[in-house]
mmCIF file of C-alpha atoms in Angstrom:
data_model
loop_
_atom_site.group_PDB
_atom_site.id
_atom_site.type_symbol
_atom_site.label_atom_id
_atom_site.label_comp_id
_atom_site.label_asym_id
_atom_site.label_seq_id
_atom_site.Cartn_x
_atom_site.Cartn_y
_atom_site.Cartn_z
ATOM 1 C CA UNK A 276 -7.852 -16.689 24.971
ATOM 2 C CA UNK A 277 -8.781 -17.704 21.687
ATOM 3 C CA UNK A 278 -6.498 -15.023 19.919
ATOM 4 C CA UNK A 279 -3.747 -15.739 22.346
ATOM 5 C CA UNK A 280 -3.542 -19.065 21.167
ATOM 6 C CA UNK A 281 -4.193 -18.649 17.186
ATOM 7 C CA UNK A 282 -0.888 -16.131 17.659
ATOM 8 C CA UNK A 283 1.249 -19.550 19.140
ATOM 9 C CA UNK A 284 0.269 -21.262 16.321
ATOM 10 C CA UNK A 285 1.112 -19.171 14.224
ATOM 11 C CA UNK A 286 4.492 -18.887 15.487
ATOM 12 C CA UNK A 287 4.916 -22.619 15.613
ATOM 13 C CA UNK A 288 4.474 -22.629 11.725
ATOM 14 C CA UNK A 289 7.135 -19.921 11.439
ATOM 15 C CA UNK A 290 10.387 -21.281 9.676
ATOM 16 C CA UNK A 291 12.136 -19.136 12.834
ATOM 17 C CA UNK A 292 14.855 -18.068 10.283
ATOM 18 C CA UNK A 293 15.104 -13.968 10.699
ATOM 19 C CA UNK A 294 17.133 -13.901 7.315
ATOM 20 C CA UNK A 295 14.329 -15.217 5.301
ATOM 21 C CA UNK A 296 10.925 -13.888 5.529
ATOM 22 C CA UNK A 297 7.874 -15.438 5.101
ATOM 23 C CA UNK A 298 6.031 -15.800 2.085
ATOM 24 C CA UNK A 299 3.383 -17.538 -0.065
ATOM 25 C CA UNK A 300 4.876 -20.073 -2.923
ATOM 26 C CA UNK A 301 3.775 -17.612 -5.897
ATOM 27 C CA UNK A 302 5.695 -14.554 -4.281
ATOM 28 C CA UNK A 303 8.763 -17.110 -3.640
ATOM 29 C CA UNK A 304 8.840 -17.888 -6.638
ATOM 30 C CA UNK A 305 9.109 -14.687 -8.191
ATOM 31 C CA UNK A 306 11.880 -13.998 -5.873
ATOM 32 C CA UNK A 307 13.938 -16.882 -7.115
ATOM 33 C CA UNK A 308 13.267 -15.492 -10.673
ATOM 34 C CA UNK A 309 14.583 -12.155 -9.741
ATOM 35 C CA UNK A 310 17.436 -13.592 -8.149
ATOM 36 C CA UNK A 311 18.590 -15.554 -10.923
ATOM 37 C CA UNK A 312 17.659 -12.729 -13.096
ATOM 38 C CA UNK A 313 20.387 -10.775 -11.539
ATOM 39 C CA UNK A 314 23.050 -13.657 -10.819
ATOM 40 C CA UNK A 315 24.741 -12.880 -14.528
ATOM 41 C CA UNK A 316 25.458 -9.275 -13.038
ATOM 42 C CA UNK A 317 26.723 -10.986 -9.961
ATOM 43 C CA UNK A 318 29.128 -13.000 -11.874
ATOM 44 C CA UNK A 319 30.063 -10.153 -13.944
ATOM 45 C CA UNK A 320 30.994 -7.874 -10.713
ATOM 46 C CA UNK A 321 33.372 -10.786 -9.121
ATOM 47 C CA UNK A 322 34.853 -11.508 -12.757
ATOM 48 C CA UNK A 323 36.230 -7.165 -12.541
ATOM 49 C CA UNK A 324 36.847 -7.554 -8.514
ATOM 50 C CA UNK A 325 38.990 -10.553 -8.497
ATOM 51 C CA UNK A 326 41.001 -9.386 -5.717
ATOM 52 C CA UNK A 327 37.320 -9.430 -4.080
ATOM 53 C CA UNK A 328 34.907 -6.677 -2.844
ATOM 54 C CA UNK A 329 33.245 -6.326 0.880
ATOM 55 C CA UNK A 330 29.219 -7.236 0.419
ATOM 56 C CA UNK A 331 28.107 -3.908 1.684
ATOM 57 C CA UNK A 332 29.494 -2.379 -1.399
ATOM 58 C CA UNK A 333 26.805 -5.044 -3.678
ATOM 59 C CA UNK A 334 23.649 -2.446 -4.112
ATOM 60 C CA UNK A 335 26.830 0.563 -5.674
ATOM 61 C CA UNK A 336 28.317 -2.147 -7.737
ATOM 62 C CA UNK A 337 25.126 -3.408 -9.469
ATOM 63 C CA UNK A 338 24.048 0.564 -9.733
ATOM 64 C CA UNK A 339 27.647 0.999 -11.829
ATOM 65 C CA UNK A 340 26.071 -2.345 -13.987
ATOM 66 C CA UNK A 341 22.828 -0.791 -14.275
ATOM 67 C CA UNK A 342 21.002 -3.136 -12.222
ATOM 68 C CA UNK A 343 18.771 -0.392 -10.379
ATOM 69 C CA UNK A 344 17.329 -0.575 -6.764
ATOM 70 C CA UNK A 345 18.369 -3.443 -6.062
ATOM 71 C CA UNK A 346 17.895 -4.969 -2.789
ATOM 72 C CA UNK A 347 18.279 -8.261 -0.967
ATOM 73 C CA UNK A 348 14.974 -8.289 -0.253
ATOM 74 C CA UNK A 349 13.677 -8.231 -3.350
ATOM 75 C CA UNK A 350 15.054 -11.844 -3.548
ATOM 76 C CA UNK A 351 13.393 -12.709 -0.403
ATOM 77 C CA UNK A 352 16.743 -12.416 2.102
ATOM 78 C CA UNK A 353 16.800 -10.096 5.062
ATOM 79 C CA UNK A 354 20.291 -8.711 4.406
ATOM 80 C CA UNK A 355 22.693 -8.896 2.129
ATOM 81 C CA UNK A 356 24.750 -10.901 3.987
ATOM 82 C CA UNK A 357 22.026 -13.759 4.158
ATOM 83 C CA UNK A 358 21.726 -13.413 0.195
ATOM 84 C CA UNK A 359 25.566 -13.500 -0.261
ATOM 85 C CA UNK A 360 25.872 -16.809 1.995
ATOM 86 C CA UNK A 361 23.058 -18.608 -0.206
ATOM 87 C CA UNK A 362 24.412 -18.277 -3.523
ATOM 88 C CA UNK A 363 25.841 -21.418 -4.703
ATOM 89 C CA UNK A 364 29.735 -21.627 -5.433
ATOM 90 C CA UNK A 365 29.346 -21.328 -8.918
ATOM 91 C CA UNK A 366 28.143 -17.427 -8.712
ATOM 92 C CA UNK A 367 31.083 -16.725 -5.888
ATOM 93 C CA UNK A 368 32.927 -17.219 -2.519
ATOM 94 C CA UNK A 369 31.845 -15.613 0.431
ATOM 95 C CA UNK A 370 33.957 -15.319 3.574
ATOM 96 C CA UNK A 371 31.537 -14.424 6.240
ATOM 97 C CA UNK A 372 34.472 -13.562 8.697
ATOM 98 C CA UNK A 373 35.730 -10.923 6.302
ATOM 99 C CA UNK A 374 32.463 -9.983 4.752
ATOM 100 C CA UNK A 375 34.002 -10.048 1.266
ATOM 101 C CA UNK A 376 33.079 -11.414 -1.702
ATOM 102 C CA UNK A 377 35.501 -13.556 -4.065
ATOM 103 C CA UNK A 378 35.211 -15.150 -7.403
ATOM 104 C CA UNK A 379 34.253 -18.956 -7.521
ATOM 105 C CA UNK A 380 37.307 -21.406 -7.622
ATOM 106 C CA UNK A 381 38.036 -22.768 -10.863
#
């Protein structure tokens, strides 16, 4: 019963968010420095692709900017549609009908 019941608990703590997996605050915030290590690339893709680009084409667009392996995971989101939604406006638009990608208004 014991087990049973450590396993609730554990649940209960969970942030219930499948997009963002669980970690301790070192390995977060490693994540958040990889992310923002690669948000110059980001800018730079939407900045060629003004017309916009669909978010499963990310990973082959950083490859073409030398930005190897990436994945949104690395950054701590469980797709890359989680990681497109949380960048702020500055980086880009995301329309997550259309699953595309725009630059940021101006």
């Amino acid at each position: 019963k014991e087990e049973s019941e450590e396993e609730e608990e554990e649940e209960e703590e969970s942030s219930g968010d499948p997009d963002m997996p669980e970690v301790d605050t070192e390995e977060a915030e490693k994540q958040l420095k990889r992310e923002k290590a690669v948000r110059p690339a980001f800018k730079l893709l939407v900045g060629k692709h003004t017309d916009g680009f669909p978010v499963d084409d990310l990973p082959g667009l950083l490859e073409e900017l030398k930005v190897k392996g990436f994945t949104p995971q690395m950054c701590g989101y469980g797709s890359l549609h989680a990681l497109a939604k949380a960048q702020p406006p500055g980086v880009w638009r995301y329309d997550r009908t259309a699953k595309i990608i725009y630059p940021p208004q101006k």
